Coordinates of C-alpha atoms and ligand atoms in Angstrom, one line a residue:
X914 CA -17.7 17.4 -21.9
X915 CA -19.2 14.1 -22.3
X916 CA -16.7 12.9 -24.6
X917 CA -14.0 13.7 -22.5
X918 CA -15.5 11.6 -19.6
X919 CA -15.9 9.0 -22.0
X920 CA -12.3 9.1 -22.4
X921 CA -11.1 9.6 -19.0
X922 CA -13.6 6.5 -18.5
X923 CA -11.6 4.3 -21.2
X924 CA -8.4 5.3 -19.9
X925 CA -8.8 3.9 -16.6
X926 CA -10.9 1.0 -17.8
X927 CA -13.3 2.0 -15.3
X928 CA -14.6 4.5 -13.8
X929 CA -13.1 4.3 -10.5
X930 CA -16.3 4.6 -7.7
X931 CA -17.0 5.9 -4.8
X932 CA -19.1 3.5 -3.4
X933 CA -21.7 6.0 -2.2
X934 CA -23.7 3.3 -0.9
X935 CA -21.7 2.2 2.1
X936 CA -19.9 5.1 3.0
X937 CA -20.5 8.6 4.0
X938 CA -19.6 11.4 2.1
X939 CA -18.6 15.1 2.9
X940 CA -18.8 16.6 -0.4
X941 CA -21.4 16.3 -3.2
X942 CA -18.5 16.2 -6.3
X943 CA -20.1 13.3 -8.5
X944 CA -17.6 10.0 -9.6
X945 CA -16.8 11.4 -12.5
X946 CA -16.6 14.7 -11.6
X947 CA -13.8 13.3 -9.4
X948 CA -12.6 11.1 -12.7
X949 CA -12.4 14.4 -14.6
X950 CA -9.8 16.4 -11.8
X951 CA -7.5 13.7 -11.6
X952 CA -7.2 13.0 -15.4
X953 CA -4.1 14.5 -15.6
X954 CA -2.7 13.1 -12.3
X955 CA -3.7 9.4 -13.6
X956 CA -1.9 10.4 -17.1
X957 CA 0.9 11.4 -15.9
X958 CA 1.9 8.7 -13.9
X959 CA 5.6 9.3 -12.7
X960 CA 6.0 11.8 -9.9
X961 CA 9.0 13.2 -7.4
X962 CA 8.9 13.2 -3.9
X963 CA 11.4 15.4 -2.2
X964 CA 12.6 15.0 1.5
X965 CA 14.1 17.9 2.6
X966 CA 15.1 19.5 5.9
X967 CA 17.4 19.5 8.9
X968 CA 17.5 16.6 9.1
X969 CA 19.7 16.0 5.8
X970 CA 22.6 17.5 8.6
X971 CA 22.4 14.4 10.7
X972 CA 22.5 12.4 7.7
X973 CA 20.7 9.7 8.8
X974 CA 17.2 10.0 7.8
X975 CA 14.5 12.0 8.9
X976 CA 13.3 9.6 11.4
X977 CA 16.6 10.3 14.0
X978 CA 15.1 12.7 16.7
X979 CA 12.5 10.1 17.3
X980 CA 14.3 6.9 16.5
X981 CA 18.0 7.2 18.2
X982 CA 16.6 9.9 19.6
X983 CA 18.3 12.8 19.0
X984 CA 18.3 15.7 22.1
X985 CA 16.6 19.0 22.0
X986 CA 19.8 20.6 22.0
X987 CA 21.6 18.5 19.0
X988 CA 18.4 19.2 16.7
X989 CA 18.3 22.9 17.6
X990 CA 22.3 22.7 16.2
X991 CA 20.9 21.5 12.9
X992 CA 18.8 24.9 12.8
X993 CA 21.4 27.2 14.0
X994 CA 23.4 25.7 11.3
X995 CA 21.0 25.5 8.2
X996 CA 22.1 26.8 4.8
X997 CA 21.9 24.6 2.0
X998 CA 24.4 27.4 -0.1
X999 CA 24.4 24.9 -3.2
X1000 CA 20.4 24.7 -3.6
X1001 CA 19.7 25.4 -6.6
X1002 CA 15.7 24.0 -7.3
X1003 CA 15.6 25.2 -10.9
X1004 CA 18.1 22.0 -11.3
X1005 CA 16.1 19.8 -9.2
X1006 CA 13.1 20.7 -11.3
X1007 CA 15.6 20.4 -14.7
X1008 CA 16.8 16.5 -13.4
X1009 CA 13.0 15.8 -12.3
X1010 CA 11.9 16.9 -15.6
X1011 CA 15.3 14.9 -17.6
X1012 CA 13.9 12.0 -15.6
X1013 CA 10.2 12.0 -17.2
X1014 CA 8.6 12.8 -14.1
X1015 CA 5.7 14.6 -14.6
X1016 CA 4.8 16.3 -11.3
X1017 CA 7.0 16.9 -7.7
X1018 CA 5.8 16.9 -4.3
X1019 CA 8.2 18.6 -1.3
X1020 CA 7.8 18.7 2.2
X1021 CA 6.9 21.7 3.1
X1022 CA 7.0 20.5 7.1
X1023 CA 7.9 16.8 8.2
X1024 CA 7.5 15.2 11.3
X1025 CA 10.3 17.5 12.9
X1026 CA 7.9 20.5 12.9
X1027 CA 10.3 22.5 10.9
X1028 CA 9.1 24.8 8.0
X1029 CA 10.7 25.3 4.5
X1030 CA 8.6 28.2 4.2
X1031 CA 8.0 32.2 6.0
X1032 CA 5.0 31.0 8.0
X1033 CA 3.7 34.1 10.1
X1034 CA 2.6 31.1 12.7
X1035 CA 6.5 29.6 13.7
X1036 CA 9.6 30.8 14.0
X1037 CA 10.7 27.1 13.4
X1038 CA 11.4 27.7 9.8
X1039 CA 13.9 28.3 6.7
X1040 CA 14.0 31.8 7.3
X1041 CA 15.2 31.9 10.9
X1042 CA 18.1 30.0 9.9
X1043 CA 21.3 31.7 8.0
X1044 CA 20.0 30.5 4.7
X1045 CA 16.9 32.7 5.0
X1046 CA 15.8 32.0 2.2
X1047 CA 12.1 30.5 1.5
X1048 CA 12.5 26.8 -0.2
X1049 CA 8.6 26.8 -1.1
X1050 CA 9.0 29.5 -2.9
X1051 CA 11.8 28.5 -5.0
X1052 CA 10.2 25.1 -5.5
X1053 CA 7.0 25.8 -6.9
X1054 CA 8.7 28.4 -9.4
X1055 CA 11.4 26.6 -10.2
X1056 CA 8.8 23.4 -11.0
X1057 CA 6.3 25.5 -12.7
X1058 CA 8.6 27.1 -14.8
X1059 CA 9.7 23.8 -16.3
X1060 CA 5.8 22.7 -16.4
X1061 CA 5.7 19.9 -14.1
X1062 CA 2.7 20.1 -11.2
X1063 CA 3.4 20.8 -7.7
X1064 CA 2.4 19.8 -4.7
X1065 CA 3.2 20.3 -0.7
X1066 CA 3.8 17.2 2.0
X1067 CA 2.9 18.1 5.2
X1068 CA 3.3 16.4 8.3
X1069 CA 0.5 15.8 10.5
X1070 CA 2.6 14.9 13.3
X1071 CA 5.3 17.5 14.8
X1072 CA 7.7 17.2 17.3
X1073 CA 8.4 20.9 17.9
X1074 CA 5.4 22.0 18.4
X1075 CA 4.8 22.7 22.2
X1076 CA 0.8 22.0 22.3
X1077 CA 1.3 18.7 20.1
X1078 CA 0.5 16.0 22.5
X1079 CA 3.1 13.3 23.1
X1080 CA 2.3 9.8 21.4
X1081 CA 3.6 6.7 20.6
X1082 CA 5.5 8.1 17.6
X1083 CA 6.9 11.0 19.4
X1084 CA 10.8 11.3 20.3
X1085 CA 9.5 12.5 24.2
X1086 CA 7.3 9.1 24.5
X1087 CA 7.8 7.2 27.8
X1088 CA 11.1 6.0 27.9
X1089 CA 9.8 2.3 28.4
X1090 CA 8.5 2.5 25.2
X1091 CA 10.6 1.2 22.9
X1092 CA 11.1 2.0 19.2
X1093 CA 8.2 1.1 17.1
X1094 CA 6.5 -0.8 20.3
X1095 CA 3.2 0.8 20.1
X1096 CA 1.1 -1.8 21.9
X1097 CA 1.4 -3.2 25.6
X1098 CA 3.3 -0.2 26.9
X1099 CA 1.8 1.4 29.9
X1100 CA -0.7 4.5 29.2
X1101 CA -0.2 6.2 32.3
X1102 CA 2.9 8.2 31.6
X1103 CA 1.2 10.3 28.7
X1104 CA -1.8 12.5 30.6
X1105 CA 1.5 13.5 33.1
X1106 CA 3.7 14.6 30.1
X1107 CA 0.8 16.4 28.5
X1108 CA -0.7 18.2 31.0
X1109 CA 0.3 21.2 29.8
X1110 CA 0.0 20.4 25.9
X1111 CA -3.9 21.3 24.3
X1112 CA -4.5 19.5 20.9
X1113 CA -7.0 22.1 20.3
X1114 CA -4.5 24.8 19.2
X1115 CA -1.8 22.5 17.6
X1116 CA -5.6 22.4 15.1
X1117 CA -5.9 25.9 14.4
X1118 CA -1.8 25.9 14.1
X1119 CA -2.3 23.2 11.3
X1120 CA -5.8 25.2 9.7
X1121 CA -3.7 28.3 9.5
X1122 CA -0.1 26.7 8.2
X1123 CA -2.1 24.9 5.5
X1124 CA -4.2 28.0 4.3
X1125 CA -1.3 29.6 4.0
X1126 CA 0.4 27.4 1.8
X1127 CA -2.6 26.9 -0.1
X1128 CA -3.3 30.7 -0.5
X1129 CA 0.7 32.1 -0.7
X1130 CA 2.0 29.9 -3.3
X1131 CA -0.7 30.1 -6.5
X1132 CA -2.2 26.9 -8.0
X1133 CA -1.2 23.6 -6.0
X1134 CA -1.8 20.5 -7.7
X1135 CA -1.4 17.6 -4.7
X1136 CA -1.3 17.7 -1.0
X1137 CA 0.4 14.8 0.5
X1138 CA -0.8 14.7 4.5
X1139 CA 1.4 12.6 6.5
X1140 CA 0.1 10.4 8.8
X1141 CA -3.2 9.1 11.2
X1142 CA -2.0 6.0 13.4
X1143 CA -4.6 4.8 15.4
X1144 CA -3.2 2.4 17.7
X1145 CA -3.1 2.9 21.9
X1146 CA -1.5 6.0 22.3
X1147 CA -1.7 7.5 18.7
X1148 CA -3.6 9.5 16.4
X1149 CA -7.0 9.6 14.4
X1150 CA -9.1 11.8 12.1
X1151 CA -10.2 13.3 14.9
X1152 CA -7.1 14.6 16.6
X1153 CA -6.2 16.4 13.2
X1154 CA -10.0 17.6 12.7
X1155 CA -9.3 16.1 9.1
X1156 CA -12.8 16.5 8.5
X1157 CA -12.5 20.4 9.4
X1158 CA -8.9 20.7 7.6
X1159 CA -10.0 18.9 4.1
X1160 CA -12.9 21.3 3.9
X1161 CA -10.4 24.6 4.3
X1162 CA -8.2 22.8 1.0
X1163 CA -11.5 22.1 -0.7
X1164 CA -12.6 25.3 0.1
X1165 CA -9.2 27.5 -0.4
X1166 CA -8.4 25.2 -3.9
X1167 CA -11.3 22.6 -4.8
X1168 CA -8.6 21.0 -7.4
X1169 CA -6.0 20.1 -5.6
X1170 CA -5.6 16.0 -5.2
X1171 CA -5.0 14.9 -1.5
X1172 CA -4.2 11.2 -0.3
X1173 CA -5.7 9.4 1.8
X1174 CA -3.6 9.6 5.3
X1175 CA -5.5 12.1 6.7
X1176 CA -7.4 8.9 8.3
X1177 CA -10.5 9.3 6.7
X1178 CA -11.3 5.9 6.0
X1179 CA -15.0 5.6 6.4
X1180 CA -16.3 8.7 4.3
X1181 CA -16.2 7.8 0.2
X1182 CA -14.2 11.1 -1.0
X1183 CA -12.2 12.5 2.6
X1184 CA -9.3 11.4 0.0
X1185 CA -8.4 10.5 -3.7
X1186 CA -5.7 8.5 -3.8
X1187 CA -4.1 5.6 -1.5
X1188 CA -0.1 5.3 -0.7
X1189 CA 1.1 2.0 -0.7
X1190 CA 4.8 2.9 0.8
X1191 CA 7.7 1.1 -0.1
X1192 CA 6.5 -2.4 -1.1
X1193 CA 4.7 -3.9 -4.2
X1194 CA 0.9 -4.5 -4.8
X1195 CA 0.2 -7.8 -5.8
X1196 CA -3.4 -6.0 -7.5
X1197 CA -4.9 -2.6 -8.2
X1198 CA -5.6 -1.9 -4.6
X1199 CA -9.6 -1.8 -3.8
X1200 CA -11.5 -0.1 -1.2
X1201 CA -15.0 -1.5 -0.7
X1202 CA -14.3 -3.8 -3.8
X1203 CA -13.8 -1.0 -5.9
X1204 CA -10.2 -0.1 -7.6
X1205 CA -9.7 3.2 -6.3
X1206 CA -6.8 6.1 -7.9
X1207 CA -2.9 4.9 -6.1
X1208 CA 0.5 5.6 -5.9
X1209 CA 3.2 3.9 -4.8
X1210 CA 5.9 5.9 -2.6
X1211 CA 9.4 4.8 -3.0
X1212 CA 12.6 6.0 -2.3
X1213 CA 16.1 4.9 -3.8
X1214 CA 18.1 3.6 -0.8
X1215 CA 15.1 2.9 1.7
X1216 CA 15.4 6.6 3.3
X1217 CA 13.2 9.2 2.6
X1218 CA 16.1 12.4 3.9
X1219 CA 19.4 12.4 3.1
X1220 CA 21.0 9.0 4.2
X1221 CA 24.9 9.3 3.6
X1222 CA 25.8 5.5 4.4
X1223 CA 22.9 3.9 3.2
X1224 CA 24.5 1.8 0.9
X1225 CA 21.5 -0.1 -0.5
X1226 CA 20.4 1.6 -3.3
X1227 CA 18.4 -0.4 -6.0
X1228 CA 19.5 -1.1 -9.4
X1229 CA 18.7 0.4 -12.4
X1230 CA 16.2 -2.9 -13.1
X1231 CA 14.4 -2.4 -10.2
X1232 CA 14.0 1.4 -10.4
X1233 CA 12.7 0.8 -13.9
X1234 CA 10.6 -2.1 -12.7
X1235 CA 9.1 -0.3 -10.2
X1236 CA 7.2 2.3 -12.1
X1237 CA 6.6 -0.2 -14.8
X1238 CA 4.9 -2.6 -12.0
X1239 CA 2.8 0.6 -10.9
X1240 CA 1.6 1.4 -14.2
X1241 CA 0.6 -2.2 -15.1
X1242 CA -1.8 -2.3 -11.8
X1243 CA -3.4 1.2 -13.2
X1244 CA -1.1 2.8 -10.4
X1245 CA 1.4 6.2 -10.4
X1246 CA 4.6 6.0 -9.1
X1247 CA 6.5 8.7 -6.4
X1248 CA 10.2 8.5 -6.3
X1249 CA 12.0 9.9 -3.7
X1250 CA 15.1 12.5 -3.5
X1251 CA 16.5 13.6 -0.6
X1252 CA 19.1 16.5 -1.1
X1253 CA 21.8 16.8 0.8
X1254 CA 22.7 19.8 3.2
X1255 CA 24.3 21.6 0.7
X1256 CA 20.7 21.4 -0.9
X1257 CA 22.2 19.1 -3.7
X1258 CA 21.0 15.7 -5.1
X1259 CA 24.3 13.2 -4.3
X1260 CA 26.0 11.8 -7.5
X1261 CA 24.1 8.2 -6.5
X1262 CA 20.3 10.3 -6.8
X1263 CA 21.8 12.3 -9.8
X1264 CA 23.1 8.7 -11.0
X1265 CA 19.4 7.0 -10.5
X1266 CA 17.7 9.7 -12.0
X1267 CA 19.5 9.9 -15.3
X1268 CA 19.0 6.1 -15.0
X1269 CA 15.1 7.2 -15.5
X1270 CA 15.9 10.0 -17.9
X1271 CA 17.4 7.3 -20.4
X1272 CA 14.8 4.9 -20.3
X1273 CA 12.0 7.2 -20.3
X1274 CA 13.4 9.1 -22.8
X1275 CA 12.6 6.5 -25.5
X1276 CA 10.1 4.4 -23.3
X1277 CA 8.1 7.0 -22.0
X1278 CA 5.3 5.9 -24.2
X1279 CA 4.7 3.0 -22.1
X1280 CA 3.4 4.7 -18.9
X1281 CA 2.2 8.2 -20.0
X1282 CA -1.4 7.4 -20.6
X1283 CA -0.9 4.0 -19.7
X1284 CA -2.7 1.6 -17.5
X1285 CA -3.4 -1.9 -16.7
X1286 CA -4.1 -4.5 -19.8
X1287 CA -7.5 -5.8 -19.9
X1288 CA -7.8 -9.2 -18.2
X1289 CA -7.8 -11.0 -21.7
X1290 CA -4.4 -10.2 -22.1
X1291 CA -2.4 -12.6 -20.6
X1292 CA 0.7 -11.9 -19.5
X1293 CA 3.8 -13.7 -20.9
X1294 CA 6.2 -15.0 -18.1
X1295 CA 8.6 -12.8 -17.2
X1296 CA 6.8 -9.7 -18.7
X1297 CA 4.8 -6.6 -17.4
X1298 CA 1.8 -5.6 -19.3
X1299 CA 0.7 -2.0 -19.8
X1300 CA -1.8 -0.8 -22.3
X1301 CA -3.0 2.5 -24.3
X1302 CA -6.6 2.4 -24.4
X1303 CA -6.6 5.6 -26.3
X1304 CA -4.4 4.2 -28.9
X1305 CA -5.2 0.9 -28.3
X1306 CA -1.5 -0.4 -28.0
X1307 CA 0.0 -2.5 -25.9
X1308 CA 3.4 -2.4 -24.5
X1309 CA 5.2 -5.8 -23.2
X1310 CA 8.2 -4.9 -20.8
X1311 CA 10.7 -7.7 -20.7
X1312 CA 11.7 -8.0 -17.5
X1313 CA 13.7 -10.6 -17.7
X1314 CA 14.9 -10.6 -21.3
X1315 CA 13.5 -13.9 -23.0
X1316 CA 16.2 -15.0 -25.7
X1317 CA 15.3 -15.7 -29.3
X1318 CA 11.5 -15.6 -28.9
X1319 CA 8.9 -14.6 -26.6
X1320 CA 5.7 -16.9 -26.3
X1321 CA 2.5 -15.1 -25.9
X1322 CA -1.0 -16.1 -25.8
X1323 CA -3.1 -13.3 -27.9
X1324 CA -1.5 -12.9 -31.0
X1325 CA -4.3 -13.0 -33.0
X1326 CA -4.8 -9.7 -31.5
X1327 CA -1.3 -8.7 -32.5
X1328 CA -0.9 -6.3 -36.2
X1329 CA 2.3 -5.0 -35.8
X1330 CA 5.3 -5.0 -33.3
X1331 CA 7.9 -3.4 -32.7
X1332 CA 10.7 -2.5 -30.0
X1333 CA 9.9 1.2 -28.6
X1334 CA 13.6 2.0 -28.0
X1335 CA 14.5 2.3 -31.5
X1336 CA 10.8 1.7 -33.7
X1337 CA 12.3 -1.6 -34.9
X1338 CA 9.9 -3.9 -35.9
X1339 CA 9.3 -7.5 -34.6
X1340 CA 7.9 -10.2 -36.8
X1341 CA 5.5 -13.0 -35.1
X1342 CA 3.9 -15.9 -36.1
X1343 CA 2.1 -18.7 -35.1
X1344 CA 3.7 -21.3 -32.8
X1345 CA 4.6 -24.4 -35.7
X1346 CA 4.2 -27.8 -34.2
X1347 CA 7.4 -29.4 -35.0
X1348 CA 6.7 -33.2 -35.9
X1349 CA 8.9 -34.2 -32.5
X1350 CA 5.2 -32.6 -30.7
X1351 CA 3.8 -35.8 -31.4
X1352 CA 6.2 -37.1 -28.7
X1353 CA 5.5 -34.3 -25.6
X1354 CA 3.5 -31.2 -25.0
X1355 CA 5.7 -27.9 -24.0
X1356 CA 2.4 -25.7 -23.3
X1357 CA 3.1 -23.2 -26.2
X1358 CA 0.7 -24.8 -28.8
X1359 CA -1.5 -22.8 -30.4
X1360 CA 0.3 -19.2 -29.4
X1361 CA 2.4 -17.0 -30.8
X1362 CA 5.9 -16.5 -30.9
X1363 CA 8.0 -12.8 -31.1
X1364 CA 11.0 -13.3 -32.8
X1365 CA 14.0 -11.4 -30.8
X1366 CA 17.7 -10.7 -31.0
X1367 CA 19.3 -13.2 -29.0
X1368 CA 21.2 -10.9 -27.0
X1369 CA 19.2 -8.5 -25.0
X1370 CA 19.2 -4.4 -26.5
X1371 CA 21.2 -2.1 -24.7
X1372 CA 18.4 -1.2 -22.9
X1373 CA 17.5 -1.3 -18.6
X1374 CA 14.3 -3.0 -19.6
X1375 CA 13.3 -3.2 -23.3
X1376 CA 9.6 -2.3 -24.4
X1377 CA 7.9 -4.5 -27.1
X1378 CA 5.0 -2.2 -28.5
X1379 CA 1.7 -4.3 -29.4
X1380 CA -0.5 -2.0 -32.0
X1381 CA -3.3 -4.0 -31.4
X1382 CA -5.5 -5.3 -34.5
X1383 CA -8.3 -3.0 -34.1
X1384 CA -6.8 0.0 -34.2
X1385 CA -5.9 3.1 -35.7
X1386 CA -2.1 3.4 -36.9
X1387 CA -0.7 6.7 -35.6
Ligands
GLC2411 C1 6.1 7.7 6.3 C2 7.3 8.3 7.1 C3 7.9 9.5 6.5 C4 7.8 9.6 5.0 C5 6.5 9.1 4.4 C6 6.5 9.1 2.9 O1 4.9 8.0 6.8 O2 6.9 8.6 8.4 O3 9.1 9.8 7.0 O4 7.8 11.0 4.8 O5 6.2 8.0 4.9 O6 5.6 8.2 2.4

């Protein structure tokens, strides 16, 4: 036992705490007790998030009740008109698995209020609709059965539900609201519309929806709660009862890893991981000054449902990029799939993800495991570090692909290299001052130089592997 904390220790360079000191705690599971159940999670790296709903009718994201808005009426057409004929999730979980993610996280409600699963507590679900069938179910076997974990979203907020109160982020908000326009709107409208809405049983709706799912559907790996927003006329911690609802999960599966947007941001452990959505640390995010467990959310085209004329999908670099960038800041990375209403993933996702299945097919060794290089390492322009502390190997991504040679400052550290794609090697040497140095300094004296093909391998991003000095050959 104590060597594998030891390990899961060196892994993750450190120990990520808790910072018991300043901040209140509602469990007594020790830092590395914590360290220990998400050792896998933090291995793994590369996850799949799945937006699915009614919402992939509209076609327009799962935003468009609240954000056009669209009527009671319209949405209740999507419902009447459900069945996703072509769902198949045994090939989701097939292309999640092609594509080297590692674990898959569906929502099991969004903000619409509608289910993807028999609850006994709503009839505003998958099997009141002529598909009838129960997603959930099909997901977590169809995951499981190709071993990747699973995991449930589930929307805090819900539109459908008749005791949820009406906020700023819901589609029956003051019409002087606008979209997004959360401050300096007038209060008074909101006690009117809710008079007749109690907070107190949408609670008990969410304690009971949530033990079912965590009791119904065997072993869940992640719960993914979606979201507190504070501001005037929104939500906290205490609207949900997060406090009350993350001690049911603990209780009903003390495994399962659950982010952080449940709004418990003053206790040390109402959360393991933070969600930086669709943007780019610039560091390994900290709370309290310490680096804490993340994962970056992303999607493909900027929607998280089914968008059919979203048109600005990113490339194959920056897909790559992206999880690479994640790994190097000791983060995991969630990509997105929204399935169409047939229930299928559109040629551009199936496109993406095979994108992913290439590279990680022979590049896969330089996030599984993987983290961010120790500060001595430092990185070559143009480049994204990651590093093995188990094997003690280093893996240089070229980002931007650096002609003949690559320059890099800790070669003396360096005892073999080689491409990962295809095992070549990659001599190096020390940086020669030619005699026309005498005349003007270019900053590269002293390193070291990796000598490459001119022309870039036929690869998204190519992987230089560092097997560092010190360690032991595989
Ligand atoms: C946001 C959005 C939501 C999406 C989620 C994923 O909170 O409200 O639509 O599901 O992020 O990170």
């Amino acid at each position: 036992m104590k060597i594998l904390l030891t390990c899961v220790a060196l892994v993750y360079g450190t120990a990520f705490a808790n910072d018991a000191s300043s901040a209140r705690r509602l469990f007594d599971e020790t830092s590395e007790q914590k360290s220990e159940r998400l050792a896998w999670w933090m291995h793994d790296r590369f996850g799949m998030f799945i937006h699915f709903g009614l919402y992939a009718i509209p076609a327009r994201g799962e935003w468009c009740k609240m954000t056009e808005p669209v009527s009671d009426e319209k949405y209740d057409e999507y419902f009447r008109l459900f069945n996703p004929d072509l769902l198949d999730a045994r090939d989701w979980a097939r292309r999640a698995k092609a594509a080297g993610m590692k674990y898959a996280v569906l929502t099991a409600k969004h903000h619409d209020g509608f289910c993807l699963w028999d609850s006994k507590f709503t009839d505003y679900k998958v099997t009141k609709t002529p598909f009838g069938r129960d997603v959930v179910r099909e997901f977590v076997d169809a995951f499981r059965a190709e071993g990747l974990h699973v995991g449930f979203y589930y929307s805090l907020l819900d539109w459908h539900h008749p005791d949820f109160t009406i906020d700023m982020c819901h589609p029956g908000r003051p019409k002087m609201a606008k979209k997004w326009e959360f401050y300096g709107t007038s209060d008074k409208d909101f006690p009117t519309l809710n008079k007749n809405r109690d907070m107190a049983h949408y609670r008990q709706y969410m304690k009971d929806q949530i033990g079912e799912l965590l009791t119904k559907y065997g072993k869940i790996d992640i719960l993914w709660m979606d979201f507190t927003y504070p501001e005037p006329n929104g939500k906290t911690h205490l609207d949900w009862d997060s406090e009350g609802l993350l001690k049911l999960v603990r209780s009903l599966q003390p495994q399962v890893i659950v982010n952080n947007r449940m709004g418990l941001y003053d206790t040390a452990d109402g959360w393991d991981f933070v969600t930086p959505e669709q943007f780019k640390v610039c560091e390994w995010p900290t709370v309290r000054g310490e680096r804490v467990p993340w994962e970056a959310c992303q999607t493909f085209s900027g929607s998280w449902g089914y968008h059919r004329d979203e048109m600005t999908w990113k490339s194959d670099a920056e897909l790559i990029e992206l999880l690479v960038h994640s790994v190097s800041k000791g983060g995991n990375l969630i990509m997105n799939v929204g399935p169409n209403a047939r229930g299928e993933f559109d040629a551009r996702a199936k496109t993406k993800l095979d994108v992913y299945a290439d590279w990680m097919r022979v590049n896969g060794g330089s996030v599984y495991g993987c983290t961010q290089a120790p500060n001595r390492f430092k990185v070559p322009e143009g480049t994204l570090l990651t590093y093995d502390p188990n094997a003690q190997k280093l893996y240089i991504h070229l980002v931007s692909y650096p002609g003949k040679s690559l320059t890099v400052a800790f070669g003396d550290e360096i005892s073999f290299a080689r491409f990962l794609h295809d095992g070549s090697e990659i001599k190096f040497s020390k940086m020669q001052s030619p005699p026309e140095n005498r005349l003007y300094s270019h900053g590269g004296e002293g390193k070291w130089q990796l000598s490459l093909p001119a022309i870039k391998p036929d690869i998204v991003i190519p992987v230089i592997e560092v097997v560092l000095k010190y360690a032991k050959l595989d």
